[in-house]
C-alpha positions in Angstrom: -12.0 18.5 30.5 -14.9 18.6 28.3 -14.6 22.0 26.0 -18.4 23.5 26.4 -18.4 26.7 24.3 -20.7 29.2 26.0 -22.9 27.5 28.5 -21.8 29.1 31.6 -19.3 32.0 32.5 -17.6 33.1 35.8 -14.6 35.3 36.8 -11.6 34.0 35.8 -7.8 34.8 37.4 -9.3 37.2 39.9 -6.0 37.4 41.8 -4.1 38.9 38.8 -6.9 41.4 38.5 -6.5 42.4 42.0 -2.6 42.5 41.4 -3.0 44.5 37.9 -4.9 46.8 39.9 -2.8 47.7 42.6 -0.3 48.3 40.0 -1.9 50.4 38.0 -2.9 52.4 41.2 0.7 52.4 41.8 1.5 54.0 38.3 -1.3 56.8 39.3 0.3 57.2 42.3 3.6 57.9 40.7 1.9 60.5 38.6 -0.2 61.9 41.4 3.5 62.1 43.5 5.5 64.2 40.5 1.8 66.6 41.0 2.2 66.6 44.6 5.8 67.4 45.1 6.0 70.0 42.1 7.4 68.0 39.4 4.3 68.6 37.1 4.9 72.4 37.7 8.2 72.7 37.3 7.4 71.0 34.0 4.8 72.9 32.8 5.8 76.5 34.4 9.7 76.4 34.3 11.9 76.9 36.9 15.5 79.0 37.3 18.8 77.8 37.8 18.1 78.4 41.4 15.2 75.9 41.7 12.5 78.7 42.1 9.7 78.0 39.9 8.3 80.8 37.6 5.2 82.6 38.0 4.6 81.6 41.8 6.1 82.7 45.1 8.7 80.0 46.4 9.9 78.4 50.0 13.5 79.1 50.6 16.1 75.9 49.6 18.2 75.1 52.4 21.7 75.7 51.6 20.8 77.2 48.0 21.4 81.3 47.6 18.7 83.4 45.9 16.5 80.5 46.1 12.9 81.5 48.0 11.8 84.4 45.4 9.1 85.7 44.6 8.4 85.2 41.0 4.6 86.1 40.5 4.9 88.5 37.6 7.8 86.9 35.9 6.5 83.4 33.9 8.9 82.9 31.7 12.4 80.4 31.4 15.0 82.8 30.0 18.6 80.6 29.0 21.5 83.5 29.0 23.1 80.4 26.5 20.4 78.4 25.1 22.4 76.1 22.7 24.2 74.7 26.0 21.8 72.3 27.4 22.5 68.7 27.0 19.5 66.8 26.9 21.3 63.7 26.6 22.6 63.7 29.9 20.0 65.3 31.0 22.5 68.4 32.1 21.3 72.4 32.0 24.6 74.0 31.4 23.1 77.1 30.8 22.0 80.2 33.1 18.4 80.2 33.5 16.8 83.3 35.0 12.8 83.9 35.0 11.7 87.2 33.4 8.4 88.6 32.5 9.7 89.3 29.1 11.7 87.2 26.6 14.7 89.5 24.4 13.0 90.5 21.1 16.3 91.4 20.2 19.8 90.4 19.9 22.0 91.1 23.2 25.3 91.4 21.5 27.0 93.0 24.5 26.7 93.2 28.5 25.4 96.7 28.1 22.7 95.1 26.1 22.0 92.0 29.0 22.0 95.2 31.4 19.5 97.0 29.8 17.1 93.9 29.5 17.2 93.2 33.2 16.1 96.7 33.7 13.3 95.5 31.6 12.4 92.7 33.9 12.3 94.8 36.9 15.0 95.9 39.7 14.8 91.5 41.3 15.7 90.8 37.8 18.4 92.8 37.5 20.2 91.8 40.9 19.5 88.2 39.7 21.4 88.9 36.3 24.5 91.4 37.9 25.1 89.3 40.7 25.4 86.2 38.2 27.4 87.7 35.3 30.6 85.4 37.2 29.0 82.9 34.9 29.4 84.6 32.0 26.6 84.2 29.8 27.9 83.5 26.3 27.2 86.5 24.0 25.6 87.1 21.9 22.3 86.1 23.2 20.0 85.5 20.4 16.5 86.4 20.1 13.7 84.5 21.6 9.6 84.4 22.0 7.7 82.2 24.4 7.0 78.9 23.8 3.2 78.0 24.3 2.0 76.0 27.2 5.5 75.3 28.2 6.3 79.1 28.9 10.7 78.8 27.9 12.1 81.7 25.7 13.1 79.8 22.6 15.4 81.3 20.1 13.9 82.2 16.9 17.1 81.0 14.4 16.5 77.8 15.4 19.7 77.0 14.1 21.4 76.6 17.3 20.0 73.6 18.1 21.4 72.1 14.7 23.7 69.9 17.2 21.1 67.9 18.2 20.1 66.9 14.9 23.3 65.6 13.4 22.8 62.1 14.4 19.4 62.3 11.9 20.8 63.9 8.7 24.6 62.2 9.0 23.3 60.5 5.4 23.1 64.3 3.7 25.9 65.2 3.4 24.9 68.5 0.9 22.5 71.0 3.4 20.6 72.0 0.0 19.4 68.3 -0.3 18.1 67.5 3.0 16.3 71.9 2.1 14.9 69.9 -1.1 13.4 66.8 1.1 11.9 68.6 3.5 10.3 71.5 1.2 9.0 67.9 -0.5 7.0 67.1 2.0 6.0 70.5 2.8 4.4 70.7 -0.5 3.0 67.4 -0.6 1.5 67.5 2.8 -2.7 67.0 0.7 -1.4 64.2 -1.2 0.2 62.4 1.7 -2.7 62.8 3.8 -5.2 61.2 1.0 -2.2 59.0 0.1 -2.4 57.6 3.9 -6.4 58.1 3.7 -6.4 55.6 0.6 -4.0 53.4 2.3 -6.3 52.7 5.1 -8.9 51.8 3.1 -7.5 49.7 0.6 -6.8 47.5 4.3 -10.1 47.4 5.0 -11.2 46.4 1.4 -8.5 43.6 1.3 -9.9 41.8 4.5 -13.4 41.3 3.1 -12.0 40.3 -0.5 -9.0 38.4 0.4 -11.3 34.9 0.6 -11.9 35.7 -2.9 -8.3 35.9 -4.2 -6.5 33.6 -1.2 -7.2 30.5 -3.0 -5.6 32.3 -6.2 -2.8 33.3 -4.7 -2.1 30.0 -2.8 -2.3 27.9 -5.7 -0.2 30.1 -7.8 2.3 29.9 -4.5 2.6 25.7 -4.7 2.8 26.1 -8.4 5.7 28.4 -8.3 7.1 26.5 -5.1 6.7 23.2 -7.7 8.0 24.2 -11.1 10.7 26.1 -9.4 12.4 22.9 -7.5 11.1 20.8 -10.8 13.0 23.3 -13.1 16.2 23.6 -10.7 16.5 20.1 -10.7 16.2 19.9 -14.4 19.1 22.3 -15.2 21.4 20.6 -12.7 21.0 17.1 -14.6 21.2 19.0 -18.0 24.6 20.3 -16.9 25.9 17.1 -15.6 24.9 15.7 -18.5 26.2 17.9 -20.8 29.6 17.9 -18.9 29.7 14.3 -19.3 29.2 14.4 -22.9 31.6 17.8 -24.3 34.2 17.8 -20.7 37.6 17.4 -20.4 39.3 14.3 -18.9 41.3 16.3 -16.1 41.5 16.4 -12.4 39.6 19.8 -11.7 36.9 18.5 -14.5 36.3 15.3 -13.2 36.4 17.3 -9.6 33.4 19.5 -11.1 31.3 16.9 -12.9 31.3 15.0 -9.6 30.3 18.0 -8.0 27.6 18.1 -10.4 26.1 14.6 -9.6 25.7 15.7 -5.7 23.9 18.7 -6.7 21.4 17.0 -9.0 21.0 14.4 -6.5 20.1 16.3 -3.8 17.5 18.8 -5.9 16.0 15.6 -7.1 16.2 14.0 -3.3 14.3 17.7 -2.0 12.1 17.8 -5.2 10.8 14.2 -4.2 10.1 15.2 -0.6 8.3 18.3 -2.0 5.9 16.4 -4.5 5.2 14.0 -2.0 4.3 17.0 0.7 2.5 19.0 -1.8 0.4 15.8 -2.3 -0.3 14.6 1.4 -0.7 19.0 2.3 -2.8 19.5 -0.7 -6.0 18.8 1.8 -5.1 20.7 4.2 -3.8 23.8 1.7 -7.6 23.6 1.0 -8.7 23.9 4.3 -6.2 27.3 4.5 -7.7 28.9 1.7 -11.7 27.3 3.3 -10.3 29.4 6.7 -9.4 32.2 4.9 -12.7 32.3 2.9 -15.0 32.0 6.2 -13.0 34.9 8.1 -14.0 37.2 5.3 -17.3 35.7 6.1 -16.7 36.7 9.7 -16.0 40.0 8.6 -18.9 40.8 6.9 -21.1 39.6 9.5 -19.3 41.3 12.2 -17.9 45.0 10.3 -17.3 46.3 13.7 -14.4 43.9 14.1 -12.7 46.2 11.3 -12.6 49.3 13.5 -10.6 47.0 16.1 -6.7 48.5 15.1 -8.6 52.1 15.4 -9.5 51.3 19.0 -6.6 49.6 19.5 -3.7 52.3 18.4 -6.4 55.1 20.2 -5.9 53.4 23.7 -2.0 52.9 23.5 -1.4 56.7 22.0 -3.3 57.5 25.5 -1.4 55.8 27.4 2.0 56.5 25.7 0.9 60.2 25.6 0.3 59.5 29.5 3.6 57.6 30.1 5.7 60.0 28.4 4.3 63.1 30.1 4.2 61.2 33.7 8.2 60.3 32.7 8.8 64.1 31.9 7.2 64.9 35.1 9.4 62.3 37.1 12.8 64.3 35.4 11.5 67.4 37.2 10.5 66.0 40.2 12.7 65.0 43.6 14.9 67.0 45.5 17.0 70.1 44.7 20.7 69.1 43.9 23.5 71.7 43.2 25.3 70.5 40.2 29.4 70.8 40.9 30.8 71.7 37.8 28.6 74.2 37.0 26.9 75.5 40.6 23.1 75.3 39.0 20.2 73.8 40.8 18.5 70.9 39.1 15.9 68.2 40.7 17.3 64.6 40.8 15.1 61.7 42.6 17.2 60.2 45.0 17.6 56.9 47.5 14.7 54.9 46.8 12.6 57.2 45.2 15.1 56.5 42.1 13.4 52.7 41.4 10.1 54.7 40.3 11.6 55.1 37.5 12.1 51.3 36.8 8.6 50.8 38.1 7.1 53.3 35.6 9.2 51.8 32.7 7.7 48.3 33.4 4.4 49.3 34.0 5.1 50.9 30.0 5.8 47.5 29.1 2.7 45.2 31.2 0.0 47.8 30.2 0.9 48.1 26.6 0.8 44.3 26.6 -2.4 44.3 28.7 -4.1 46.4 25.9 -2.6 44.0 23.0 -4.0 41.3 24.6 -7.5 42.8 25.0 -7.3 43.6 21.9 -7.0 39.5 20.9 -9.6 38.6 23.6 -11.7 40.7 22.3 -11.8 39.6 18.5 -11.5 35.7 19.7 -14.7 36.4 21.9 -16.5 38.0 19.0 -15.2 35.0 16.5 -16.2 32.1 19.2 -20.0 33.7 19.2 -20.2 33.7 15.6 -18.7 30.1 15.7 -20.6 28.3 17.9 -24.2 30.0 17.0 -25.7 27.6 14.4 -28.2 29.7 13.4 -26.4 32.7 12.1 -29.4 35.3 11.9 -29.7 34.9 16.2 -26.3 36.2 16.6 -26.0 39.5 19.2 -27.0 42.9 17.4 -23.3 44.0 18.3 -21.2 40.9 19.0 -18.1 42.8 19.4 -19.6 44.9 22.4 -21.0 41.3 24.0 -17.5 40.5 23.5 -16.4 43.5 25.6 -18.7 43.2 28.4 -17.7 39.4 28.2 -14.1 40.6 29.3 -14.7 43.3 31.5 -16.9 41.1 33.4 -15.4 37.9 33.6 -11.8 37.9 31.8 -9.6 41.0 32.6 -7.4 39.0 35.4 -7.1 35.9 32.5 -5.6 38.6 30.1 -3.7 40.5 33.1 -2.0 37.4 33.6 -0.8 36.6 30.2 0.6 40.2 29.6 2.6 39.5 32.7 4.1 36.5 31.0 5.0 38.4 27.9 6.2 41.2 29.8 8.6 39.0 31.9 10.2 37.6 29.0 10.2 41.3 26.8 11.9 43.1 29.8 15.1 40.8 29.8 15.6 40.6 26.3 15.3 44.8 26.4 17.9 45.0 29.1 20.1 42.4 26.7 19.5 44.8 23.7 20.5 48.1 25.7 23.2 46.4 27.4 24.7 45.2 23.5 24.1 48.6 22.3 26.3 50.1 25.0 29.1 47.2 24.9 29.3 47.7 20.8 32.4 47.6 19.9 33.8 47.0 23.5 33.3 43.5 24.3 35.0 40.3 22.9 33.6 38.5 20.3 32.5 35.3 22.4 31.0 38.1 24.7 29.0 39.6 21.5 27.8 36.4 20.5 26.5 34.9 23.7 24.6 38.1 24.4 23.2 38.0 20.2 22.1 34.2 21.0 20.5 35.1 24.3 18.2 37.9 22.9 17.5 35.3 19.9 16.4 33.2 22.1 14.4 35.3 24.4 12.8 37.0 20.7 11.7 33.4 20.0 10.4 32.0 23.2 8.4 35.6 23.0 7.3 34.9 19.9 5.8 31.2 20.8 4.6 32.2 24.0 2.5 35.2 22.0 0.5 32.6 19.8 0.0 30.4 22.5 -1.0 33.3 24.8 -3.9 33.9 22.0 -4.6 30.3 21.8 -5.4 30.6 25.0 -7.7 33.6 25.5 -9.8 32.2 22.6 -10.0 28.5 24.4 -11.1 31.2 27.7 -13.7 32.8 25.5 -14.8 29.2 24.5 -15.0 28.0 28.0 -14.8 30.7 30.7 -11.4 28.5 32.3 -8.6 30.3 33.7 -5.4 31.0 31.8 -3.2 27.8 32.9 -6.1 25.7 31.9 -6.8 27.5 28.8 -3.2 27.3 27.9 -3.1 23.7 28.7 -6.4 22.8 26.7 -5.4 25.1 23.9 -2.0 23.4 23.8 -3.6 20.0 23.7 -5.5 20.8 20.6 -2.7 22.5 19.0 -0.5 19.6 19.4 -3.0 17.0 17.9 -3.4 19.6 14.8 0.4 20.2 14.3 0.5 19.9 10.5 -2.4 21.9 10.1 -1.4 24.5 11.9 2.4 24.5 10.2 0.5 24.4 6.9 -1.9 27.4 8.0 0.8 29.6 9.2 3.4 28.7 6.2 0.9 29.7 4.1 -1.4 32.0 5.9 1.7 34.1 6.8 3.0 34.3 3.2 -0.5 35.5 1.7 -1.6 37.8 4.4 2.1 39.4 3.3 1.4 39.4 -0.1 -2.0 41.4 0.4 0.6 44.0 2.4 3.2 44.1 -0.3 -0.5 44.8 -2.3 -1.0 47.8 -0.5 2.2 49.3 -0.3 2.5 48.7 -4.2 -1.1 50.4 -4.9 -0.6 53.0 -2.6 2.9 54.1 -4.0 2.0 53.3 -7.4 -1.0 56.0 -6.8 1.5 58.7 -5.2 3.6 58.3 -8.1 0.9 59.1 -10.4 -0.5 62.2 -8.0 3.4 63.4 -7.1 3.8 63.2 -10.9 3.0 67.1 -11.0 6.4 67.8 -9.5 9.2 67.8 -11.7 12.2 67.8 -9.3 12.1 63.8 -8.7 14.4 64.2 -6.2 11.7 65.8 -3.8 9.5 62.6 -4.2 12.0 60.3 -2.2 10.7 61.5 1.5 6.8 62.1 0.7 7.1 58.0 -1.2 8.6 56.6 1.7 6.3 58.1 4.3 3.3 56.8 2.6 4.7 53.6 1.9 6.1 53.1 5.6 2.4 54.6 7.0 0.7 51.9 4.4 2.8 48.9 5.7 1.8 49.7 9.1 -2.1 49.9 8.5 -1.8 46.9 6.5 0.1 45.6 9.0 -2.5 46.5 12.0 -5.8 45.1 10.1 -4.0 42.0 8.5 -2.8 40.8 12.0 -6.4 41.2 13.3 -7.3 39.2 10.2 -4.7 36.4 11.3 -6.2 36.2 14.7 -9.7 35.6 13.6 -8.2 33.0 11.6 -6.3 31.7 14.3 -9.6 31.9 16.5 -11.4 30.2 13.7 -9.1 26.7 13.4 -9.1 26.6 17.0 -13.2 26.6 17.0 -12.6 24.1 14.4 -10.6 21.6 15.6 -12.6 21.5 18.5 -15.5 20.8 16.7 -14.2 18.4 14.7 -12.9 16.8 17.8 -15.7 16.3 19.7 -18.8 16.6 17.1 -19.0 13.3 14.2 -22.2 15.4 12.6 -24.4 12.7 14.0 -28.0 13.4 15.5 -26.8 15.0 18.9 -23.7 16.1 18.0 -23.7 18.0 14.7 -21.1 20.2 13.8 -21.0 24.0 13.9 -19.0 24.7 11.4 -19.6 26.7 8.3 -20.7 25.1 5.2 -17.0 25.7 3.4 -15.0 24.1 6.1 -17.5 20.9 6.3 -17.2 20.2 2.8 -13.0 20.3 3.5 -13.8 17.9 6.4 -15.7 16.1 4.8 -13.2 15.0 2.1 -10.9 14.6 4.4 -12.7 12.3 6.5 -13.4 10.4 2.9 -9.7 10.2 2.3 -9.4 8.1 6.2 -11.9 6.1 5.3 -10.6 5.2 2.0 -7.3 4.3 3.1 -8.4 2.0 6.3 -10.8 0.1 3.9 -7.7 -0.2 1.8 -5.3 -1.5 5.0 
């Protein structure tokens, strides 16, 4: 079909939007069920090794003793061992009584545990005597109560030590790991301004990288070019020189032969490089003409810039949502007396047990879903400064045209698409966890089928990402649903192959330049502000933070950089595909990319008067 960038608009995948919501009703509901059934509080309050919950009154639990208290005045989680949980497994091993007090001091002895439950009140203390057959492990330490959560914690926090070996195995020297951390401690202000200056170093690169992409590209094919010329070079000067000053034996002859292949082939690849360097060199141009029109873009549309900030704000929500709707889920279900040790815990059984697997792939589908908002977003924003000829009638805010745009018309289109990522993403998961837990178990045929497989799936995700953004940009063009998007999209891409391997060879390789930039000028600057502190070793964990925080924001406003490039060649190549710049059918293109076309165009027309 005809591609007619925004005539008309209409909803789009309505189906999927009617499916995506029923599923996210479904994750409420799963939240709203760990409420109802006590999950939440058991979370939030605590609850004893009974399954009473603290600080209310409780039903009996059939078939459970001392469960059914009355625990009004007493709203605090007390562990009688509280090194002995095993959070792993998910396994309280320890005693856990509610008191209205947590031990200020040390109870070294029974005598001591005695004295405290006299503390908590005469329940308490039958409670406590009548489960010393558990024997508490002595001595108990110290403890205060934990905000919001309301659990005695120790105050040596060195029991839980345990739980931390698997981070600090690489120290193996206590004082070292002291040094690190007192580091960071002490460089806390310059790791915040560090991080600060990081952030806006990425937003100064994506309005000045169209001046320094068409440096950096041609210093890129020059390198790429007198690397292969001079490799070449010193493979015939050896063979030559072996010719002239070598032996006459078996191993030298052997060598110099070996010699001949080499140069041969360099020159063979250097031949094929010359000769794509000179057939590429147009489109090269019209890389570094794309890359100089999205900082355009970016100028004319700033709010585009704020795009990771909105971005990383909705998926901490929802993560922040997930994970405490997951937390409530390990609280919630039905009270199950643990054999080995006789304590109560709360395990969701029979088919309450898949809302687990239901929550975990909503985590995936709606983390997707806001990714790919994210894309139709910016490719709705980029197709409306496109296709407006008359720059100075765009929208006051095209971004928030953009939005509406979506929520109006395009949330089942982008539903849909996450779905598709999400069915590949799940399967290659389940591959990694299963490899992870077979390490070292299974045969090496085994190892290697299941490395190939989650290759494969990384790479079919991968291509069905960039045509997934393809596509929503080919929606914003024309309001079509996503198959048709897709299949238009994937039309266009196919008739512009080479230009779109030369834009991503070389888009990819400067837009990670401009983040090796960052990092470099943001470590470069802690260097000079951590210079103050003389113990070098203490620099090693503030440099890395900063360095790993400034790859990340480069990494965030550099991809939404790639997609309005990505959006932009699209917009151009339909353009160019159905406009000649004839009365009627002029082109909307931006003045840098029509002189690019242009000379291409002069190039065809050169060669067919030539033929």
């Amino acid at each position: 079909p005809e591609w007619r960038p925004l005539e008309d608009r209409s909803c789009t995948d309505l189906p999927w939007f009617l499916l995506f919501t029923v599923f996210c009703v479904g994750m409420g509901s799963i939240c709203g069920f760990s409420i109802v059934t006590g999950g939440a509080a058991r979370l939030v309050f605590g609850y004893d090794s009974y399954g009473n919950t603290c600080g209310q009154r409780n039903e009996p639990i059939e078939g459970i003793r001392l469960s059914g208290l009355d625990h009004t005045d007493r709203k605090f989680v007390f562990f009688l061992d509280p090194c002995n949980i095993d959070i792993v497994q998910r396994k309280i091993r320890s005693l856990a009584l509610c008191v209205s007090l947590c031990p200020s001091e040390e109870l070294a002895t029974y005598q001591d545990l005695k004295r405290f439950a006299m503390l908590n009140g005469e329940s308490a203390s039958r409670d406590i005597i009548t489960s010393f057959s558990k024997c508490p492990k002595l001595p108990v330490p110290p403890s205060k109560p934990l905000p919001v959560f309301n659990r005695c914690t120790p105050l040596d926090i060195s029991c839980y030590a345990k739980f931390a070996e698997a981070v600090v195995t690489f120290v193996g020297d206590n004082s070292v790991l002291h040094r690190l951390v007192a580091g960071v401690a002490a460089s806390k202000e310059i790791i915040i301004g560090l991080c600060v200056l990081a952030l806006g170093l990425s937003m100064i690169l994506m309005v000045i990288i169209r001046y320094i992409s068409a440096v950096l590209v041609w210093i890129l094919t020059s390198l790429v070019v007198l690397g292969s010329l001079a490799g070449t070079s010193v493979l015939w000067w050896l063979y030559i020189d072996h010719r002239l000053y070598g032996n006459a034996t078996v191993a030298i002859a052997d060598s110099g032969q070996a010699l001949l292949v080499y140069a041969a082939a360099a020159t063979v690849f250097t031949m094929i490089l010359l000769l794509l360097m000179l057939f590429m060199r147009k489109r090269v141009a019209l890389t570094v003409a794309l890359f100089a029109v999205a900082g355009k873009v970016f100028v004319q549309l700033p709010l585009l810039s704020l795009q990771p900030f909105v971005t990383f704000t909705a998926l901490l929500l929802f993560w922040s949502y997930w994970a405490l709707t997951l937390l409530f889920l390990g609280t919630s279900g039905n009270p199950v007396q643990n054999e080995e040790t006789g304590l109560t815990e709360f395990r969701l059984t029979g088919p309450l047990q898949y809302l687990t697997w239901y929550h975990a792939v909503g985590l995936v589908w709606i983390t997707e879903f806001i990714l790919a908002c994210q894309q139709m977003t910016v490719a709705g924003a980029v197709v409306t400064y496109y296709f407006t000829r008359d720059k100075n009638r765009l929208p006051v805010t095209p971004i928030l045209s953009s939005v509406l745009r979506l929520v109006r018309y395009h949330l089942g289109t982008v539903a849909k698409g996450a779905f598709i990522i999400t069915l590949v993403k799940i399967p290659r998961l389940i591959l990694m966890y299963l490899h992870n837990q077979l390490k070292g178990k299974e045969n090496a045929c085994a190892r290697c089928l299941l490395k190939t497989c989650i290759c494969c799936l990384w790479c079919l995700e991968k291509c069905l990402n960039y045509l997934n953004q393809n596509a929503y940009a080919a929606t914003a063009i024309n309001s079509t649903s996503f198959c048709t998007s897709a299949r238009d999209a994937f039309v266009i891409l196919v008739e512009n192959a080479l230009r779109i391997a030369t834009i991503n060879a070389i888009g990819d390789f400067v837009l990670f330049l401009g983040k090796i930039l960052i990092v470099t000028a943001t470590a470069f600057a802690g260097v000079l502000l951590l210079n103050s502190q003389r113990d070098y070793a203490e620099w090693l964990l503030p440099l890395a933070i900063v360095c790993l925080f400034s790859f990340l924001a480069a990494h965030c406003f550099l991809s939404v950089f790639e997609i309005v490039v990505d959006v932009l060649f699209l917009c151009f190549a339909v353009d160019t595909k159905y406009n000649d710049g004839s009365p009627g059918n002029e082109f909307f293109m931006d003045k840098a990319l029509m002189v690019r076309h242009k000379h291409i165009y002069h190039i065809i027309y050169i060669i067919l008067y030539i033929i």
